[in-house]
mmCIF file of C-alpha atoms in Angstrom:
data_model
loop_
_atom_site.group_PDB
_atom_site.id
_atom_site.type_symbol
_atom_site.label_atom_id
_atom_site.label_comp_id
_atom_site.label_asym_id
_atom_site.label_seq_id
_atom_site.Cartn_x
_atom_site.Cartn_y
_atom_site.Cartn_z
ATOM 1 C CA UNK A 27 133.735 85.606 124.648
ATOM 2 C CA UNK A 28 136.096 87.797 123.320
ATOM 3 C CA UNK A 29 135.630 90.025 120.361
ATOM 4 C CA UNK A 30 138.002 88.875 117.937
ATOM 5 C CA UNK A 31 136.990 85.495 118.228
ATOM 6 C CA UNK A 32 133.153 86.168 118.019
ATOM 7 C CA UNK A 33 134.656 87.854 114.669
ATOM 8 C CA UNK A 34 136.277 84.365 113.507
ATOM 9 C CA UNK A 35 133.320 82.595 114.666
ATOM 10 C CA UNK A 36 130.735 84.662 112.616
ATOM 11 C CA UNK A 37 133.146 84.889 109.358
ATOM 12 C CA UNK A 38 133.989 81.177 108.410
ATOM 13 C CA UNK A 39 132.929 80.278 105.491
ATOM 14 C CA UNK A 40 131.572 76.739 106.928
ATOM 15 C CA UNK A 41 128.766 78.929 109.475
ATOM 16 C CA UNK A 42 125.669 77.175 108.190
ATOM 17 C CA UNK A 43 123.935 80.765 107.723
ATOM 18 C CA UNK A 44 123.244 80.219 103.640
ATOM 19 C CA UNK A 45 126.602 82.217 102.500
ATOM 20 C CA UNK A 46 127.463 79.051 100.567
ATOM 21 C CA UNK A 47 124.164 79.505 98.415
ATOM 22 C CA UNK A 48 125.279 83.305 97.642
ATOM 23 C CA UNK A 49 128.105 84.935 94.937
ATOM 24 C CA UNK A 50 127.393 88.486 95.981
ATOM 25 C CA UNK A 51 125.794 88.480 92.250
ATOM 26 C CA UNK A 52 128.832 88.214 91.028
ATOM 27 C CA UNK A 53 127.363 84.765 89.207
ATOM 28 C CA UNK A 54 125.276 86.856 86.930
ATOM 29 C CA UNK A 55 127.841 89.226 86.905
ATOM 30 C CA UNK A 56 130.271 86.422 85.267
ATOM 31 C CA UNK A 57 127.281 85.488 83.094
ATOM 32 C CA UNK A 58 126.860 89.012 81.477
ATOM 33 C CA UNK A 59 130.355 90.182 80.562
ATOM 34 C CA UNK A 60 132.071 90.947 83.798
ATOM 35 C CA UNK A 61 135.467 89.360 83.636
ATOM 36 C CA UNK A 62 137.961 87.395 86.219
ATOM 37 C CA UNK A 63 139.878 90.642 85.991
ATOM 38 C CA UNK A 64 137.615 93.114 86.820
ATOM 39 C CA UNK A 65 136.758 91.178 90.144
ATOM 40 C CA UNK A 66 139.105 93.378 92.274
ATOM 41 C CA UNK A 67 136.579 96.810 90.752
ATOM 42 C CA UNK A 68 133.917 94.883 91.108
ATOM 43 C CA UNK A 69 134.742 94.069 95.168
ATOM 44 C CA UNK A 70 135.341 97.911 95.851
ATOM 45 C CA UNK A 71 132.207 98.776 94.008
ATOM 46 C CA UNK A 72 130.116 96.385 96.224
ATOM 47 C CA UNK A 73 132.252 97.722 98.954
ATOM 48 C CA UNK A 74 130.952 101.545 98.607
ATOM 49 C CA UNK A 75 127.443 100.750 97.839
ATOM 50 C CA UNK A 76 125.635 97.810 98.689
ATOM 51 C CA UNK A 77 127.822 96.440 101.395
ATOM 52 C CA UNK A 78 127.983 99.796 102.722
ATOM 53 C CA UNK A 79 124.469 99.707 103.703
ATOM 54 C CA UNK A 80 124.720 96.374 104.851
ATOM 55 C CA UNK A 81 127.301 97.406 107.462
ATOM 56 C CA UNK A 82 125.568 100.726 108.324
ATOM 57 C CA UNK A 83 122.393 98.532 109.171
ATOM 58 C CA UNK A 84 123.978 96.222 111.059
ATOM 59 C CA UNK A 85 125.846 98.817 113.294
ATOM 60 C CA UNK A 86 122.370 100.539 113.648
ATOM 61 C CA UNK A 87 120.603 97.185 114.369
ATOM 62 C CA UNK A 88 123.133 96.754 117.297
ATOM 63 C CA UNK A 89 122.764 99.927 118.617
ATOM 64 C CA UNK A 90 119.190 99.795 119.055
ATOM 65 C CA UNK A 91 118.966 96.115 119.804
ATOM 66 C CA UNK A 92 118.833 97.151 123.841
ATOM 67 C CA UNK A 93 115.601 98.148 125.093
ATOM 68 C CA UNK A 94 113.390 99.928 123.504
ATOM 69 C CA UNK A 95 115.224 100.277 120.484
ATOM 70 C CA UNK A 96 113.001 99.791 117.845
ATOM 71 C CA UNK A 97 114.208 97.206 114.912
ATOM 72 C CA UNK A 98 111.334 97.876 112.746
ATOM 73 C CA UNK A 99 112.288 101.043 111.945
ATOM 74 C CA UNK A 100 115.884 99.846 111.512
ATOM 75 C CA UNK A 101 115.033 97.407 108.887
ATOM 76 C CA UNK A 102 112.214 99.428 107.140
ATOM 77 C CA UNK A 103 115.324 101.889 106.798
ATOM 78 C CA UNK A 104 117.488 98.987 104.884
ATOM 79 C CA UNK A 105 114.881 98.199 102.675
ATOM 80 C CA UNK A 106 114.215 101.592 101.651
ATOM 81 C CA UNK A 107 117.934 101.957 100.879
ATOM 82 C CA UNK A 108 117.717 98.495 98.622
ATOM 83 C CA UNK A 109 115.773 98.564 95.699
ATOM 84 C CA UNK A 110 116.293 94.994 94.253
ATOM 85 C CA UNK A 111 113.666 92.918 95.632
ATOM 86 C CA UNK A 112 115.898 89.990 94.604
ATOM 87 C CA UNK A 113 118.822 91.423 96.933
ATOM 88 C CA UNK A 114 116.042 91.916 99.829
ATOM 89 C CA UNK A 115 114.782 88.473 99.806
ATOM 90 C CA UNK A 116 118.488 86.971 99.629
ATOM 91 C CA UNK A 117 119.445 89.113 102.267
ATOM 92 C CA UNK A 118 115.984 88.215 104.309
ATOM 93 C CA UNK A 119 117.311 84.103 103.220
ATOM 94 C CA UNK A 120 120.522 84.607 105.090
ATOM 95 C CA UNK A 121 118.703 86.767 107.868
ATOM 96 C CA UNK A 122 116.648 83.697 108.653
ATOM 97 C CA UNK A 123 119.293 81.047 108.197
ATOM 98 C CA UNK A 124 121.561 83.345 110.958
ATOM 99 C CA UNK A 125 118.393 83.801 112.994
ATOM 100 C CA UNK A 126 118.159 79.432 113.034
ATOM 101 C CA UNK A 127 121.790 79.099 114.251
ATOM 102 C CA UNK A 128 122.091 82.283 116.573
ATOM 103 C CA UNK A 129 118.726 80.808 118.500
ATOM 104 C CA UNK A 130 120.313 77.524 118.800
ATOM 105 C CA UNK A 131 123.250 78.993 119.801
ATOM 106 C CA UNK A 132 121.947 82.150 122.522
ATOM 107 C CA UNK A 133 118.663 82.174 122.082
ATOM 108 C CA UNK A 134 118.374 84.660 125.122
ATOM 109 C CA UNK A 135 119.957 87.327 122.572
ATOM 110 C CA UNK A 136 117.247 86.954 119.904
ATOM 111 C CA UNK A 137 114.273 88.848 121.914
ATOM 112 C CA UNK A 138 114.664 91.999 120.045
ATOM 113 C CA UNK A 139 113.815 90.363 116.726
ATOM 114 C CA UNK A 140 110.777 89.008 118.265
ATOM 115 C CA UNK A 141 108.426 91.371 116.422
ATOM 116 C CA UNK A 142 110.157 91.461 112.962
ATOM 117 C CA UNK A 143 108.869 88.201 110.707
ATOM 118 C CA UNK A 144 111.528 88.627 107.983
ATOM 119 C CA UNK A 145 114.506 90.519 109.082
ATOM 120 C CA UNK A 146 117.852 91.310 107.092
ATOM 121 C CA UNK A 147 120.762 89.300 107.383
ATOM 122 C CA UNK A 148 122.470 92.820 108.379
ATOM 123 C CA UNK A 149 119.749 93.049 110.778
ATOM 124 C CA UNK A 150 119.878 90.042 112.626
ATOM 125 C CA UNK A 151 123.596 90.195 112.532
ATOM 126 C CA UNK A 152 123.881 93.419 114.374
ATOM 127 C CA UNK A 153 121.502 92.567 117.264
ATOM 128 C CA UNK A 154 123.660 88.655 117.514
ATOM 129 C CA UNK A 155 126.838 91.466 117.688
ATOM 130 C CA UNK A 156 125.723 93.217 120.396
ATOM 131 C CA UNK A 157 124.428 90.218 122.902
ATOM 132 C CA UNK A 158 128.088 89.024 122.258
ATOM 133 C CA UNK A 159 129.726 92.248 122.568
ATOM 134 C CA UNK A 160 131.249 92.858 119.439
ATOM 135 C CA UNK A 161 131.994 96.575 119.041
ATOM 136 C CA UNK A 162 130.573 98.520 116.224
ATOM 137 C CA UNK A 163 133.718 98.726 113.823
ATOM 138 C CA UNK A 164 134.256 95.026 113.942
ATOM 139 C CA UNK A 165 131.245 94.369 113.511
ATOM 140 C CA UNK A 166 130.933 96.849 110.378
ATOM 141 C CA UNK A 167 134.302 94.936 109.532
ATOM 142 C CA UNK A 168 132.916 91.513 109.763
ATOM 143 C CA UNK A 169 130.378 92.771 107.191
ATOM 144 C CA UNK A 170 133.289 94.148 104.874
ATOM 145 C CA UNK A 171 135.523 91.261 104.874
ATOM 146 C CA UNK A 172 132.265 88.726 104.704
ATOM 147 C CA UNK A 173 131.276 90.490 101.724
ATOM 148 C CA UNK A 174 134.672 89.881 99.648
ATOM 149 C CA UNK A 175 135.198 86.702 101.009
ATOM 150 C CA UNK A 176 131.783 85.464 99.620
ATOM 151 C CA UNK A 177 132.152 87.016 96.322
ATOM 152 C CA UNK A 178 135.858 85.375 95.797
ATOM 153 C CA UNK A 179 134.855 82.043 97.178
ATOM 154 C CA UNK A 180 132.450 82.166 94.347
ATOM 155 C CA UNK A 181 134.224 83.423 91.953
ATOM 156 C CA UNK A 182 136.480 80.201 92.051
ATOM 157 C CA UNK A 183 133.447 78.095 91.865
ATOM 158 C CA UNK A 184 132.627 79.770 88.572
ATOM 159 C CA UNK A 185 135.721 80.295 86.944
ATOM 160 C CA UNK A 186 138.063 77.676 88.097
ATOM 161 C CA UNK A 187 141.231 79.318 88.804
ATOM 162 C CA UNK A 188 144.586 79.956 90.877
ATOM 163 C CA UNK A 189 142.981 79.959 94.487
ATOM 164 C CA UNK A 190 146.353 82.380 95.391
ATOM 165 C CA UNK A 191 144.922 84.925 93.201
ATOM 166 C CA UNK A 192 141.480 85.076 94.862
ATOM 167 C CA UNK A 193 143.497 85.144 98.021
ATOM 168 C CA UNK A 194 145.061 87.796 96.395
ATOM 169 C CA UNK A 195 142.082 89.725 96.039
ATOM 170 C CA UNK A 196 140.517 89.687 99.390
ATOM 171 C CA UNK A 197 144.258 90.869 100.919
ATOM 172 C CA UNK A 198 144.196 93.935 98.593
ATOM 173 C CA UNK A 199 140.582 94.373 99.592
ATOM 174 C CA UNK A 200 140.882 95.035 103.205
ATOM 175 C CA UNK A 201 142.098 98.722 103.058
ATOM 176 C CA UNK A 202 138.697 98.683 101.433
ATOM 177 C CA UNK A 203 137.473 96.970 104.269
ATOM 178 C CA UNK A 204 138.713 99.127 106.907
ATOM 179 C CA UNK A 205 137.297 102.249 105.506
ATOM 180 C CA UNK A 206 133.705 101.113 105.459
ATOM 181 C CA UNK A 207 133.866 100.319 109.275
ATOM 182 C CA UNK A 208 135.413 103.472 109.869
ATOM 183 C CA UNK A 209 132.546 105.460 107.869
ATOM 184 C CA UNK A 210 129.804 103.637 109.719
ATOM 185 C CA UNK A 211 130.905 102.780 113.023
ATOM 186 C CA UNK A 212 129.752 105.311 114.742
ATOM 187 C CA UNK A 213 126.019 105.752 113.235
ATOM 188 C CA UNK A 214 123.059 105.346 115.726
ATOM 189 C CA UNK A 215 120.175 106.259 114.159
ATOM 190 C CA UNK A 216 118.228 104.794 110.987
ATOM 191 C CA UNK A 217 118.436 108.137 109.163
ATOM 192 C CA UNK A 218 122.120 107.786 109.390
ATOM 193 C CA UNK A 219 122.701 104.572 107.128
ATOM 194 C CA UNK A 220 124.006 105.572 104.071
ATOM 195 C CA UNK A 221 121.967 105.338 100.962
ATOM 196 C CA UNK A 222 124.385 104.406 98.245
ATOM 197 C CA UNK A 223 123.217 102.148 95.608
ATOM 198 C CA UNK A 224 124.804 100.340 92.126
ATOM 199 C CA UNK A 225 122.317 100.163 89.675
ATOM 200 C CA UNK A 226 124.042 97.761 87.493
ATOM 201 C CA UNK A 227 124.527 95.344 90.306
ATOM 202 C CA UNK A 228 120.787 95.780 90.907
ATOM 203 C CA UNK A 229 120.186 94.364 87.273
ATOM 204 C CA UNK A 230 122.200 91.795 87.689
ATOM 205 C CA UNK A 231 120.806 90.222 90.665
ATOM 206 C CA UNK A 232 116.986 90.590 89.149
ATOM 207 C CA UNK A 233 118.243 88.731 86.337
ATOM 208 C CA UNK A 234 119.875 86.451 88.073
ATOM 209 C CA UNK A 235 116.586 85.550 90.440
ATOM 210 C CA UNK A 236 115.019 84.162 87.471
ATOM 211 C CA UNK A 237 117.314 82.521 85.964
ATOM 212 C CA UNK A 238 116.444 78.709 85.803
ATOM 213 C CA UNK A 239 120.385 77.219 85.280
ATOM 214 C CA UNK A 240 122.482 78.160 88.060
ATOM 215 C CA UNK A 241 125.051 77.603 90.591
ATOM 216 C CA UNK A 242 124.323 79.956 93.499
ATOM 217 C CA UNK A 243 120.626 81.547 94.726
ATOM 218 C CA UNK A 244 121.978 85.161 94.469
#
């Protein structure tokens, strides 16, 4: 299967993998002063921390998804790097909805996960990457463009609006994109993820995990 369309295939929106249940917490971020406006800030933010992370993990996970390579280690690393526990377990949510469809899908490419109960989404995704063959900077792509797709797709949900200008915001977004891959594409090891974090979007998703009235699960 060819790369870019393993990259199509694994970033629409309809993949039953649970990124309809998430906003990138930009939900609670609407719900405690962040405005339709300062969505573009708020996608390069997420872009140079969080997501960041996410995309280092996942080219990490597929780099030591051969043998021997040791996922535990890869993971533990993520988990270190996010502090939320609300962000973990939506991120282990997703892992485990993408671990459903990618073992109905090639199960054969799911034996390096066998030893990990709960694995990140970022996780999961990079060892589904490298059974398929995507390289590392699509994949870290993938993880980019995911990311502000999810949180715009939301946004509209929450804030009914002119669907051009969300379009709008993922286009302007994807210089963004491209220089996340490029800054993790070529990690290996755990030690190598970056550890960037956003404190205030931290906040915002523990709020937002117990919150009783709401639209999206983080």
């Amino acid at each position: 299967m060819h790369h870019e369309l393993v990259m199509m295939l694994l970033a629409d929106a309809r993949l039953p993998a649970a990124g309809h249940t998430q906003s990138g917490t930009v939900e609670a971020a609407l719900a405690h002063g962040l405005t339709t406006h300062d969505v573009p800030a708020y996608l390069r933010t997420r872009l140079r921390s969080v997501t960041l992370v996410e995309a280092g993990t996942a080219v990490v996970a597929r780099h030591r998804a051969g043998p021997g390579g040791k996922l535990a280690e890869v993971d533990v690393a993520w988990a270190a790097r996010t502090p939320s526990s609300a962000l973990r377990q939506a991120s282990r949510s997703q892992g485990r909805a993408l671990r459903r469809l990618a073992g109905a899908l090639w199960p054969e490419g799911l034996t390096p996960l066998r030893d990990l109960a709960a694995p990140s989404r970022a996780t999961v995704l990079g060892v589904v990457a490298g059974h398929l063959g995507l390289p590392a900077g699509s994949l870290a792509r993938l993880v980019g463009y995911d990311d502000v797709q999810t949180v715009c797709a939301a946004v509209l949900k929450l804030a009914p609006m002119d669907p051009a200008v969300a379009t709008g915001w993922v286009a302007a977004a994807l210089p963004e994109v491209t220089a996340l891959a490029t800054q993790v594409a070529d990690l290996t090891t755990p030690d190598q993820i970056p550890s960037v974090g956003c404190p205030q979007i931290e906040v915002w998703a523990q709020a937002h995990s117990i919150t009783s009235r709401r639209l999206f699960r983080a």
